[in-house]
Structure formats: C-alpha cells, structure tokens
Amino acid sequence: MTQAEKGLYLIKYLISEDSRYGEIQIPKGSDEQKRLLRALFNIRMPRKADSEFLKIQDEYLREETRRKGITDLADLKPVQENIYLWRGDITTLRCGAVVNAANSRMLGCFCPNHGCIDNAIHTYAGIQLREACAELMKAQGYEEETGKAKITPAFNLPCDYVIHTVGPIVGGRLTKKDESLLASCYRSCLEAAEENNIKSLAICCISTGEFHFPNERAAEIAVKTVKEYREEKQSKIEVIFNVFKEIDFKIYGKLLK
C-alpha cells in the first residue's frame, strides 16, 4: 500500500465511524486529502480503533514525519552548557520529551487544521495520544490546573514522551500571577521529565500564541526558570528552547547570547 493509499484508507475509516460524515466528498488532490485527514483526526473524540487502523495510521504518520525531516538532538550545537536554541517543527525533533502547550481539557485541539502546537502534536502522534490524555483526565476527575504538567508516551512522534502543561491565559494587563503560573509550567515540566529519567526536554513558547502572553517577558521567565532549576537541583538535563517564529528566535538568541 502506497502512502497515498494509506491516507485514503484512513480517511474512509474515520468517515465510516460517524454517520454524520456520510456526505463528505473525498477530494482527488493529495494536499486536499491530507487536509481532510488531519481535520478528521482533529475532531475525533477519544475512543478505541481496531488494530488494522492503528497499524496503517502509525506507518502513515511516521512516513509523513520522515518526509518532513527529523532533527536529532545530537546534531544540534548548544548555545550554553546543556542548553540549546532551535527553530523548527517540534513534531520532527528526536529527543527525550517535548512539551505540549495544552488547554485545560488536556485532550488536544479539536479545531480542524488549526495552527497551534497542541493540534500539531496530537495530529502527528496519532489518535492514541488523545485516548491516553482522556484516561489521565478521567482518573483525575477535573480539568487540569494551570501551571501543572502531565506526561504521556509520544506514540508516533520521534521523541519518547510528551509533557503536557496548561499555560496562563492573558486577557488584559500582564499580572504577577500570570508570570508565576508561567514559571510553574516550566518548572513542572522539568520536574516531570526528571522524575521519569528523561535526559533531554524540548520546551515550546508556552502561552505566547493563543493565550496571548507577551513574547519577550515569556522568554525571560522561561530562561530564568530553567537556569534556576538546573542550578538548584544540580540538574544535567539538556533543555532545547524550541521556537517557530522569527521574533522568538531573536528574543531567545539575545537572552542566551
């Protein structure tokens, strides 16, 4: 089965799961089919799928990531001791764990083809990630608190684990509480990594996108919290500050110069 045939199989399977999707017309173009498949992944509620679907999904997603190009931590150069700055797609990074900027439901982004990191991570990890998160939240019994962190396997991502954290939402003027909660996110992620014997952690720009935390102040808090944690715990964990936008690359570059 070719990559295109696998994608078509997955589309048809996901459409067949829900009678509401019976009138969806499958486009002929490969790019349009990929967008439809991602949308179907995004809106699917957490539940089991049969083993044949999972086998084909896993093969498909790993090949898609391979085609995007995998970056290995071993190929990056540190900007300081055990600290890296890398601009790229976090779903293509091979390291111990990556941080996902989640929402309080902790189930991923349900908005089809949305550009947030939560959407990307859940898309390329596969449907198993949403199911794993749902199990954690069912056991907890309430929505995730801001500043905490939870860990799951990474499934089809090149990394080993995903650490999910809910950052503060800034609705107006930035407050000390917002800053304290953001620092708690970074510290909680580092603690979760080390509790699970993870040697390297890629951290995204938590709360700076949809949650409107000012980029420069967020970066200052991120760098300060990571350095204080490493010094306080005498930690040797390798930390990759992962950025996607040029503005964040420049801000972190200045802070880590």
PDB file of C-alpha atoms in Angstrom:
ATOM      1  CA  MET A   1       0.000   0.000   0.000  1.00  0.00           C
ATOM      2  CA  THR A   2       1.448   3.362  -1.031  1.00  0.00           C
ATOM      3  CA  GLN A   3       1.481   6.394   1.263  1.00  0.00           C
ATOM      4  CA  ALA A   4      -1.427   7.907  -0.668  1.00  0.00           C
ATOM      5  CA  GLU A   5      -3.396   4.654  -0.417  1.00  0.00           C
ATOM      6  CA  LYS A   6      -2.789   4.547   3.335  1.00  0.00           C
ATOM      7  CA  GLY A   7      -4.055   8.097   3.679  1.00  0.00           C
ATOM      8  CA  LEU A   8      -7.186   7.254   1.696  1.00  0.00           C
ATOM      9  CA  TYR A   9      -7.789   4.161   3.824  1.00  0.00           C
ATOM     10  CA  LEU A  10      -7.559   6.261   6.996  1.00  0.00           C
ATOM     11  CA  ILE A  11      -9.964   8.879   5.604  1.00  0.00           C
ATOM     12  CA  LYS A  12     -12.549   6.247   4.688  1.00  0.00           C
ATOM     13  CA  TYR A  13     -12.221   4.551   8.076  1.00  0.00           C
ATOM     14  CA  LEU A  14     -12.703   7.790  10.005  1.00  0.00           C
ATOM     15  CA  ILE A  15     -15.681   8.793   7.864  1.00  0.00           C
ATOM     16  CA  SER A  16     -17.267   5.375   8.412  1.00  0.00           C
ATOM     17  CA  GLU A  17     -17.055   5.799  12.201  1.00  0.00           C
ATOM     18  CA  ASP A  18     -19.678   8.549  12.262  1.00  0.00           C
ATOM     19  CA  SER A  19     -22.908   8.618  10.266  1.00  0.00           C
ATOM     20  CA  ARG A  20     -22.799  12.435  10.251  1.00  0.00           C
ATOM     21  CA  TYR A  21     -19.821  12.290   7.890  1.00  0.00           C
ATOM     22  CA  GLY A  22     -21.547  10.152   5.268  1.00  0.00           C
ATOM     23  CA  GLU A  23     -21.915  13.012   2.794  1.00  0.00           C
ATOM     24  CA  ILE A  24     -18.297  14.144   2.951  1.00  0.00           C
ATOM     25  CA  GLN A  25     -16.800  14.199  -0.536  1.00  0.00           C
ATOM     26  CA  ILE A  26     -13.211  12.965  -0.606  1.00  0.00           C
ATOM     27  CA  PRO A  27     -11.133  15.346  -2.748  1.00  0.00           C
ATOM     28  CA  LYS A  28      -8.907  13.980  -5.510  1.00  0.00           C
ATOM     29  CA  GLY A  29      -5.849  16.126  -4.824  1.00  0.00           C
ATOM     30  CA  SER A  30      -3.210  14.762  -2.438  1.00  0.00           C
ATOM     31  CA  ASP A  31      -2.830  18.012  -0.498  1.00  0.00           C
ATOM     32  CA  GLU A  32      -6.591  18.314  -0.064  1.00  0.00           C
ATOM     33  CA  GLN A  33      -6.794  14.702   1.093  1.00  0.00           C
ATOM     34  CA  LYS A  34      -4.097  15.362   3.678  1.00  0.00           C
ATOM     35  CA  ARG A  35      -6.017  18.365   4.990  1.00  0.00           C
ATOM     36  CA  LEU A  36      -9.193  16.309   5.229  1.00  0.00           C
ATOM     37  CA  LEU A  37      -7.387  13.504   7.050  1.00  0.00           C
ATOM     38  CA  ARG A  38      -5.885  15.924   9.540  1.00  0.00           C
ATOM     39  CA  ALA A  39      -9.295  17.507  10.103  1.00  0.00           C
ATOM     40  CA  LEU A  40     -10.816  14.083  10.768  1.00  0.00           C
ATOM     41  CA  PHE A  41      -8.035  13.282  13.243  1.00  0.00           C
ATOM     42  CA  ASN A  42      -8.621  16.633  14.955  1.00  0.00           C
ATOM     43  CA  ILE A  43     -12.360  16.245  15.507  1.00  0.00           C
ATOM     44  CA  ARG A  44     -12.350  12.570  16.502  1.00  0.00           C
ATOM     45  CA  MET A  45     -13.327  12.017  20.116  1.00  0.00           C
ATOM     46  CA  PRO A  46     -11.094   9.707  22.180  1.00  0.00           C
ATOM     47  CA  ARG A  47     -12.028   6.066  21.679  1.00  0.00           C
ATOM     48  CA  LYS A  48     -10.556   2.765  20.574  1.00  0.00           C
ATOM     49  CA  ALA A  49      -9.810   1.865  16.976  1.00  0.00           C
ATOM     50  CA  ASP A  50      -9.112  -1.556  15.512  1.00  0.00           C
ATOM     51  CA  SER A  51      -5.600  -2.904  15.176  1.00  0.00           C
ATOM     52  CA  GLU A  52      -5.508  -2.646  11.368  1.00  0.00           C
ATOM     53  CA  PHE A  53      -6.365   1.055  11.500  1.00  0.00           C
ATOM     54  CA  LEU A  54      -3.679   1.699  14.122  1.00  0.00           C
ATOM     55  CA  LYS A  55      -1.067  -0.221  12.133  1.00  0.00           C
ATOM     56  CA  ILE A  56      -1.747   1.761   8.963  1.00  0.00           C
ATOM     57  CA  GLN A  57      -2.081   5.054  10.841  1.00  0.00           C
ATOM     58  CA  ASP A  58       1.261   4.525  12.581  1.00  0.00           C
ATOM     59  CA  GLU A  59       3.013   3.674   9.313  1.00  0.00           C
ATOM     60  CA  TYR A  60       1.441   6.685   7.601  1.00  0.00           C
ATOM     61  CA  LEU A  61       2.287   9.217  10.304  1.00  0.00           C
ATOM     62  CA  ARG A  62       5.873   8.042  10.726  1.00  0.00           C
ATOM     63  CA  GLU A  63       6.430   8.290   6.998  1.00  0.00           C
ATOM     64  CA  GLU A  64       4.915  11.786   6.915  1.00  0.00           C
ATOM     65  CA  THR A  65       7.296  12.859   9.677  1.00  0.00           C
ATOM     66  CA  ARG A  66      10.242  11.233   7.903  1.00  0.00           C
ATOM     67  CA  ARG A  67       9.395  13.196   4.777  1.00  0.00           C
ATOM     68  CA  LYS A  68       9.244  16.450   6.729  1.00  0.00           C
ATOM     69  CA  GLY A  69      12.738  15.680   8.020  1.00  0.00           C
ATOM     70  CA  ILE A  70      13.702  14.556  11.519  1.00  0.00           C
ATOM     71  CA  THR A  71      16.169  16.631  13.539  1.00  0.00           C
ATOM     72  CA  ASP A  72      18.209  14.752  16.116  1.00  0.00           C
ATOM     73  CA  LEU A  73      19.323  16.496  19.295  1.00  0.00           C
ATOM     74  CA  ALA A  74      22.785  15.017  18.737  1.00  0.00           C
ATOM     75  CA  ASP A  75      23.104  17.160  15.607  1.00  0.00           C
ATOM     76  CA  LEU A  76      22.379  20.439  17.421  1.00  0.00           C
ATOM     77  CA  LYS A  77      25.027  22.677  18.967  1.00  0.00           C
ATOM     78  CA  PRO A  78      24.439  24.037  22.482  1.00  0.00           C
ATOM     79  CA  VAL A  79      24.392  27.792  22.972  1.00  0.00           C
ATOM     80  CA  GLN A  80      25.287  27.287  26.631  1.00  0.00           C
ATOM     81  CA  GLU A  81      26.143  24.184  28.633  1.00  0.00           C
ATOM     82  CA  ASN A  82      23.318  21.679  28.013  1.00  0.00           C
ATOM     83  CA  ILE A  83      21.067  24.441  26.648  1.00  0.00           C
ATOM     84  CA  TYR A  84      20.035  24.671  23.003  1.00  0.00           C
ATOM     85  CA  LEU A  85      18.056  27.085  20.852  1.00  0.00           C
ATOM     86  CA  TRP A  86      16.328  25.516  17.874  1.00  0.00           C
ATOM     87  CA  ARG A  87      13.847  26.956  15.406  1.00  0.00           C
ATOM     88  CA  GLY A  88      11.736  24.274  13.816  1.00  0.00           C
ATOM     89  CA  ASP A  89       8.760  21.940  13.920  1.00  0.00           C
ATOM     90  CA  ILE A  90       8.734  20.300  17.348  1.00  0.00           C
ATOM     91  CA  THR A  91       6.925  17.259  15.950  1.00  0.00           C
ATOM     92  CA  THR A  92      10.091  16.409  13.993  1.00  0.00           C
ATOM     93  CA  LEU A  93      12.559  16.598  16.896  1.00  0.00           C
ATOM     94  CA  ARG A  94      14.157  13.411  18.224  1.00  0.00           C
ATOM     95  CA  CYS A  95      14.897  13.888  21.932  1.00  0.00           C
ATOM     96  CA  GLY A  96      13.720  12.626  25.307  1.00  0.00           C
ATOM     97  CA  ALA A  97      10.482  14.600  25.538  1.00  0.00           C
ATOM     98  CA  VAL A  98       8.725  17.591  24.040  1.00  0.00           C
ATOM     99  CA  VAL A  99       6.411  19.993  25.828  1.00  0.00           C
ATOM    100  CA  ASN A 100       2.886  20.485  24.570  1.00  0.00           C
ATOM    101  CA  ALA A 101       1.087  23.755  25.315  1.00  0.00           C
ATOM    102  CA  ALA A 102      -2.266  22.197  26.180  1.00  0.00           C
ATOM    103  CA  ASN A 103      -5.656  23.515  27.251  1.00  0.00           C
ATOM    104  CA  SER A 104      -7.392  22.620  30.499  1.00  0.00           C
ATOM    105  CA  ARG A 105      -9.344  19.747  28.926  1.00  0.00           C
ATOM    106  CA  MET A 106      -5.999  18.156  28.016  1.00  0.00           C
ATOM    107  CA  LEU A 107      -7.494  16.388  25.004  1.00  0.00           C
ATOM    108  CA  GLY A 108      -5.776  18.299  22.229  1.00  0.00           C
ATOM    109  CA  CYS A 109      -7.134  20.862  19.786  1.00  0.00           C
ATOM    110  CA  PHE A 110     -10.460  19.958  18.177  1.00  0.00           C
ATOM    111  CA  CYS A 111     -10.352  22.790  15.620  1.00  0.00           C
ATOM    112  CA  PRO A 112      -9.722  21.235  12.166  1.00  0.00           C
ATOM    113  CA  ASN A 113      -6.266  22.036  10.793  1.00  0.00           C
ATOM    114  CA  HIS A 114      -5.607  24.683  13.434  1.00  0.00           C
ATOM    115  CA  GLY A 115      -2.065  26.046  13.552  1.00  0.00           C
ATOM    116  CA  CYS A 116      -1.432  25.621  17.283  1.00  0.00           C
ATOM    117  CA  ILE A 117       1.216  23.303  18.677  1.00  0.00           C
ATOM    118  CA  ASP A 118      -1.431  21.264  20.524  1.00  0.00           C
ATOM    119  CA  ASN A 119      -3.064  20.451  17.198  1.00  0.00           C
ATOM    120  CA  ALA A 120       0.234  19.533  15.534  1.00  0.00           C
ATOM    121  CA  ILE A 121       1.420  17.284  18.344  1.00  0.00           C
ATOM    122  CA  HIS A 122      -1.864  15.380  18.568  1.00  0.00           C
ATOM    123  CA  THR A 123      -2.070  15.054  14.780  1.00  0.00           C
ATOM    124  CA  TYR A 124       1.356  13.514  14.282  1.00  0.00           C
ATOM    125  CA  ALA A 125       1.382  11.474  17.490  1.00  0.00           C
ATOM    126  CA  GLY A 126      -1.804   9.743  16.360  1.00  0.00           C
ATOM    127  CA  ILE A 127      -5.187   9.062  17.908  1.00  0.00           C
ATOM    128  CA  GLN A 128      -3.565   7.107  20.761  1.00  0.00           C
ATOM    129  CA  LEU A 129      -2.387  10.358  22.332  1.00  0.00           C
ATOM    130  CA  ARG A 130      -5.894  11.773  22.770  1.00  0.00           C
ATOM    131  CA  GLU A 131      -7.028   8.471  24.250  1.00  0.00           C
ATOM    132  CA  ALA A 132      -4.095   8.447  26.697  1.00  0.00           C
ATOM    133  CA  CYS A 133      -4.864  12.017  27.751  1.00  0.00           C
ATOM    134  CA  ALA A 134      -8.547  11.162  28.183  1.00  0.00           C
ATOM    135  CA  GLU A 135      -7.631   8.309  30.513  1.00  0.00           C
ATOM    136  CA  LEU A 136      -5.489  10.639  32.622  1.00  0.00           C
ATOM    137  CA  MET A 137      -8.265  13.203  32.854  1.00  0.00           C
ATOM    138  CA  LYS A 138     -10.905  10.603  33.662  1.00  0.00           C
ATOM    139  CA  ALA A 139      -8.758   9.348  36.532  1.00  0.00           C
ATOM    140  CA  GLN A 140      -8.187  12.915  37.748  1.00  0.00           C
ATOM    141  CA  GLY A 141     -11.863  13.860  37.578  1.00  0.00           C
ATOM    142  CA  TYR A 142     -11.434  17.576  36.925  1.00  0.00           C
ATOM    143  CA  GLU A 143      -9.808  19.863  34.378  1.00  0.00           C
ATOM    144  CA  GLU A 144      -6.067  20.394  34.505  1.00  0.00           C
ATOM    145  CA  GLU A 145      -4.841  23.269  36.621  1.00  0.00           C
ATOM    146  CA  THR A 146      -2.705  25.984  35.092  1.00  0.00           C
ATOM    147  CA  GLY A 147       0.991  25.524  35.828  1.00  0.00           C
ATOM    148  CA  LYS A 148       0.890  21.738  36.310  1.00  0.00           C
ATOM    149  CA  ALA A 149       2.188  19.057  33.965  1.00  0.00           C
ATOM    150  CA  LYS A 150       1.305  15.532  32.885  1.00  0.00           C
ATOM    151  CA  ILE A 151       3.316  13.024  30.883  1.00  0.00           C
ATOM    152  CA  THR A 152       2.283  10.558  28.183  1.00  0.00           C
ATOM    153  CA  PRO A 153       4.086   8.412  25.632  1.00  0.00           C
ATOM    154  CA  ALA A 154       4.777  10.199  22.339  1.00  0.00           C
ATOM    155  CA  PHE A 155       3.447   7.341  20.190  1.00  0.00           C
ATOM    156  CA  ASN A 156       4.363   8.230  16.575  1.00  0.00           C
ATOM    157  CA  LEU A 157       6.498  11.292  17.273  1.00  0.00           C
ATOM    158  CA  PRO A 158      10.305  10.907  17.072  1.00  0.00           C
ATOM    159  CA  CYS A 159      10.658  11.809  20.773  1.00  0.00           C
ATOM    160  CA  ASP A 160       9.913   9.360  23.582  1.00  0.00           C
ATOM    161  CA  TYR A 161       7.409  11.334  25.659  1.00  0.00           C
ATOM    162  CA  VAL A 162       5.113  14.345  25.567  1.00  0.00           C
ATOM    163  CA  ILE A 163       4.784  16.515  28.660  1.00  0.00           C
ATOM    164  CA  HIS A 164       1.537  18.499  28.621  1.00  0.00           C
ATOM    165  CA  THR A 165       1.158  21.764  30.510  1.00  0.00           C
ATOM    166  CA  VAL A 166      -1.562  24.410  30.643  1.00  0.00           C
ATOM    167  CA  GLY A 167      -0.199  27.933  30.499  1.00  0.00           C
ATOM    168  CA  PRO A 168      -1.900  31.080  31.798  1.00  0.00           C
ATOM    169  CA  ILE A 169      -4.315  32.940  29.530  1.00  0.00           C
ATOM    170  CA  VAL A 170      -3.584  36.672  29.464  1.00  0.00           C
ATOM    171  CA  GLY A 171      -6.804  38.597  28.954  1.00  0.00           C
ATOM    172  CA  GLY A 172      -5.565  42.115  29.623  1.00  0.00           C
ATOM    173  CA  ARG A 173      -2.640  43.565  31.515  1.00  0.00           C
ATOM    174  CA  LEU A 174       0.020  41.027  32.447  1.00  0.00           C
ATOM    175  CA  THR A 175      -0.059  40.247  36.184  1.00  0.00           C
ATOM    176  CA  LYS A 176       2.398  38.800  38.678  1.00  0.00           C
ATOM    177  CA  LYS A 177       0.089  35.798  38.956  1.00  0.00           C
ATOM    178  CA  ASP A 178       0.367  35.223  35.205  1.00  0.00           C
ATOM    179  CA  GLU A 179       4.154  35.322  35.484  1.00  0.00           C
ATOM    180  CA  SER A 180       4.178  32.980  38.471  1.00  0.00           C
ATOM    181  CA  LEU A 181       1.929  30.471  36.697  1.00  0.00           C
ATOM    182  CA  LEU A 182       4.093  30.508  33.581  1.00  0.00           C
ATOM    183  CA  ALA A 183       7.205  29.864  35.657  1.00  0.00           C
ATOM    184  CA  SER A 184       5.320  26.991  37.307  1.00  0.00           C
ATOM    185  CA  CYS A 185       4.668  25.478  33.868  1.00  0.00           C
ATOM    186  CA  TYR A 186       8.374  25.338  33.068  1.00  0.00           C
ATOM    187  CA  ARG A 187       9.311  24.008  36.484  1.00  0.00           C
ATOM    188  CA  SER A 188       6.568  21.372  36.423  1.00  0.00           C
ATOM    189  CA  CYS A 189       7.737  20.162  33.008  1.00  0.00           C
ATOM    190  CA  LEU A 190      11.334  19.881  34.186  1.00  0.00           C
ATOM    191  CA  GLU A 191      10.257  18.010  37.306  1.00  0.00           C
ATOM    192  CA  ALA A 192       8.097  15.607  35.287  1.00  0.00           C
ATOM    193  CA  ALA A 193      10.995  14.933  32.924  1.00  0.00           C
ATOM    194  CA  GLU A 194      13.484  14.169  35.665  1.00  0.00           C
ATOM    195  CA  GLU A 195      11.011  12.062  37.645  1.00  0.00           C
ATOM    196  CA  ASN A 196      10.775   9.897  34.532  1.00  0.00           C
ATOM    197  CA  ASN A 197      14.538   9.801  33.956  1.00  0.00           C
ATOM    198  CA  ILE A 198      14.280  11.845  30.764  1.00  0.00           C
ATOM    199  CA  LYS A 199      17.640  13.278  29.761  1.00  0.00           C
ATOM    200  CA  SER A 200      16.536  15.955  27.264  1.00  0.00           C
ATOM    201  CA  LEU A 201      13.493  18.186  27.026  1.00  0.00           C
ATOM    202  CA  ALA A 202      12.326  20.468  24.215  1.00  0.00           C
ATOM    203  CA  ILE A 203      10.184  23.315  25.535  1.00  0.00           C
ATOM    204  CA  CYS A 204       7.953  25.406  23.281  1.00  0.00           C
ATOM    205  CA  CYS A 205       6.966  29.041  23.817  1.00  0.00           C
ATOM    206  CA  ILE A 206       4.191  28.305  26.307  1.00  0.00           C
ATOM    207  CA  SER A 207       1.205  30.704  26.329  1.00  0.00           C
ATOM    208  CA  THR A 208       2.620  33.116  23.738  1.00  0.00           C
ATOM    209  CA  GLY A 209       0.264  32.085  20.942  1.00  0.00           C
ATOM    210  CA  GLU A 210      -3.444  31.625  21.537  1.00  0.00           C
ATOM    211  CA  PHE A 211      -3.030  32.547  25.222  1.00  0.00           C
ATOM    212  CA  HIS A 212      -1.527  35.999  24.448  1.00  0.00           C
ATOM    213  CA  PHE A 213       1.389  36.061  26.906  1.00  0.00           C
ATOM    214  CA  PRO A 214       3.874  38.749  25.746  1.00  0.00           C
ATOM    215  CA  ASN A 215       6.696  37.007  23.886  1.00  0.00           C
ATOM    216  CA  GLU A 216       9.659  38.818  25.416  1.00  0.00           C
ATOM    217  CA  ARG A 217       8.529  38.502  29.016  1.00  0.00           C
ATOM    218  CA  ALA A 218       7.617  34.852  28.453  1.00  0.00           C
ATOM    219  CA  ALA A 219      11.114  34.138  27.158  1.00  0.00           C
ATOM    220  CA  GLU A 220      12.720  35.900  30.125  1.00  0.00           C
ATOM    221  CA  ILE A 221      10.681  33.773  32.525  1.00  0.00           C
ATOM    222  CA  ALA A 222      11.473  30.595  30.581  1.00  0.00           C
ATOM    223  CA  VAL A 223      15.232  31.125  30.589  1.00  0.00           C
ATOM    224  CA  LYS A 224      15.320  32.280  34.211  1.00  0.00           C
ATOM    225  CA  THR A 225      13.221  29.360  35.457  1.00  0.00           C
ATOM    226  CA  VAL A 226      15.244  26.748  33.576  1.00  0.00           C
ATOM    227  CA  LYS A 227      18.563  28.143  34.797  1.00  0.00           C
ATOM    228  CA  GLU A 228      17.370  28.420  38.399  1.00  0.00           C
ATOM    229  CA  TYR A 229      16.018  24.877  38.326  1.00  0.00           C
ATOM    230  CA  ARG A 230      19.219  23.424  36.889  1.00  0.00           C
ATOM    231  CA  GLU A 231      21.329  25.241  39.493  1.00  0.00           C
ATOM    232  CA  GLU A 232      19.064  24.429  42.431  1.00  0.00           C
ATOM    233  CA  LYS A 233      18.774  20.719  41.528  1.00  0.00           C
ATOM    234  CA  GLN A 234      22.285  20.404  40.118  1.00  0.00           C
ATOM    235  CA  SER A 235      20.449  19.031  37.099  1.00  0.00           C
ATOM    236  CA  LYS A 236      22.211  17.847  33.946  1.00  0.00           C
ATOM    237  CA  ILE A 237      19.058  17.675  31.838  1.00  0.00           C
ATOM    238  CA  GLU A 238      19.535  19.050  28.342  1.00  0.00           C
ATOM    239  CA  VAL A 239      16.975  21.739  27.515  1.00  0.00           C
ATOM    240  CA  ILE A 240      16.057  22.791  23.996  1.00  0.00           C
ATOM    241  CA  PHE A 241      14.211  26.088  23.717  1.00  0.00           C
ATOM    242  CA  ASN A 242      12.083  25.397  20.666  1.00  0.00           C
ATOM    243  CA  VAL A 243      10.765  28.383  18.725  1.00  0.00           C
ATOM    244  CA  PHE A 244       8.797  28.611  15.499  1.00  0.00           C
ATOM    245  CA  LYS A 245       8.569  32.348  14.858  1.00  0.00           C
ATOM    246  CA  GLU A 246      11.444  34.638  13.893  1.00  0.00           C
ATOM    247  CA  ILE A 247      10.562  37.070  16.698  1.00  0.00           C
ATOM    248  CA  ASP A 248      11.006  34.357  19.341  1.00  0.00           C
ATOM    249  CA  PHE A 249      14.254  33.160  17.782  1.00  0.00           C
ATOM    250  CA  LYS A 250      15.679  36.673  18.074  1.00  0.00           C
ATOM    251  CA  ILE A 251      14.428  37.133  21.644  1.00  0.00           C
ATOM    252  CA  TYR A 252      15.875  33.846  22.887  1.00  0.00           C
ATOM    253  CA  GLY A 253      19.061  34.400  20.936  1.00  0.00           C
ATOM    254  CA  LYS A 254      19.587  37.683  22.747  1.00  0.00           C
ATOM    255  CA  LEU A 255      18.809  36.196  26.168  1.00  0.00           C
ATOM    256  CA  LEU A 256      21.125  33.216  25.645  1.00  0.00           C
ATOM    257  CA  LYS A 257      23.930  35.110  23.924  1.00  0.00           C
TER     258      LYS A 257
END
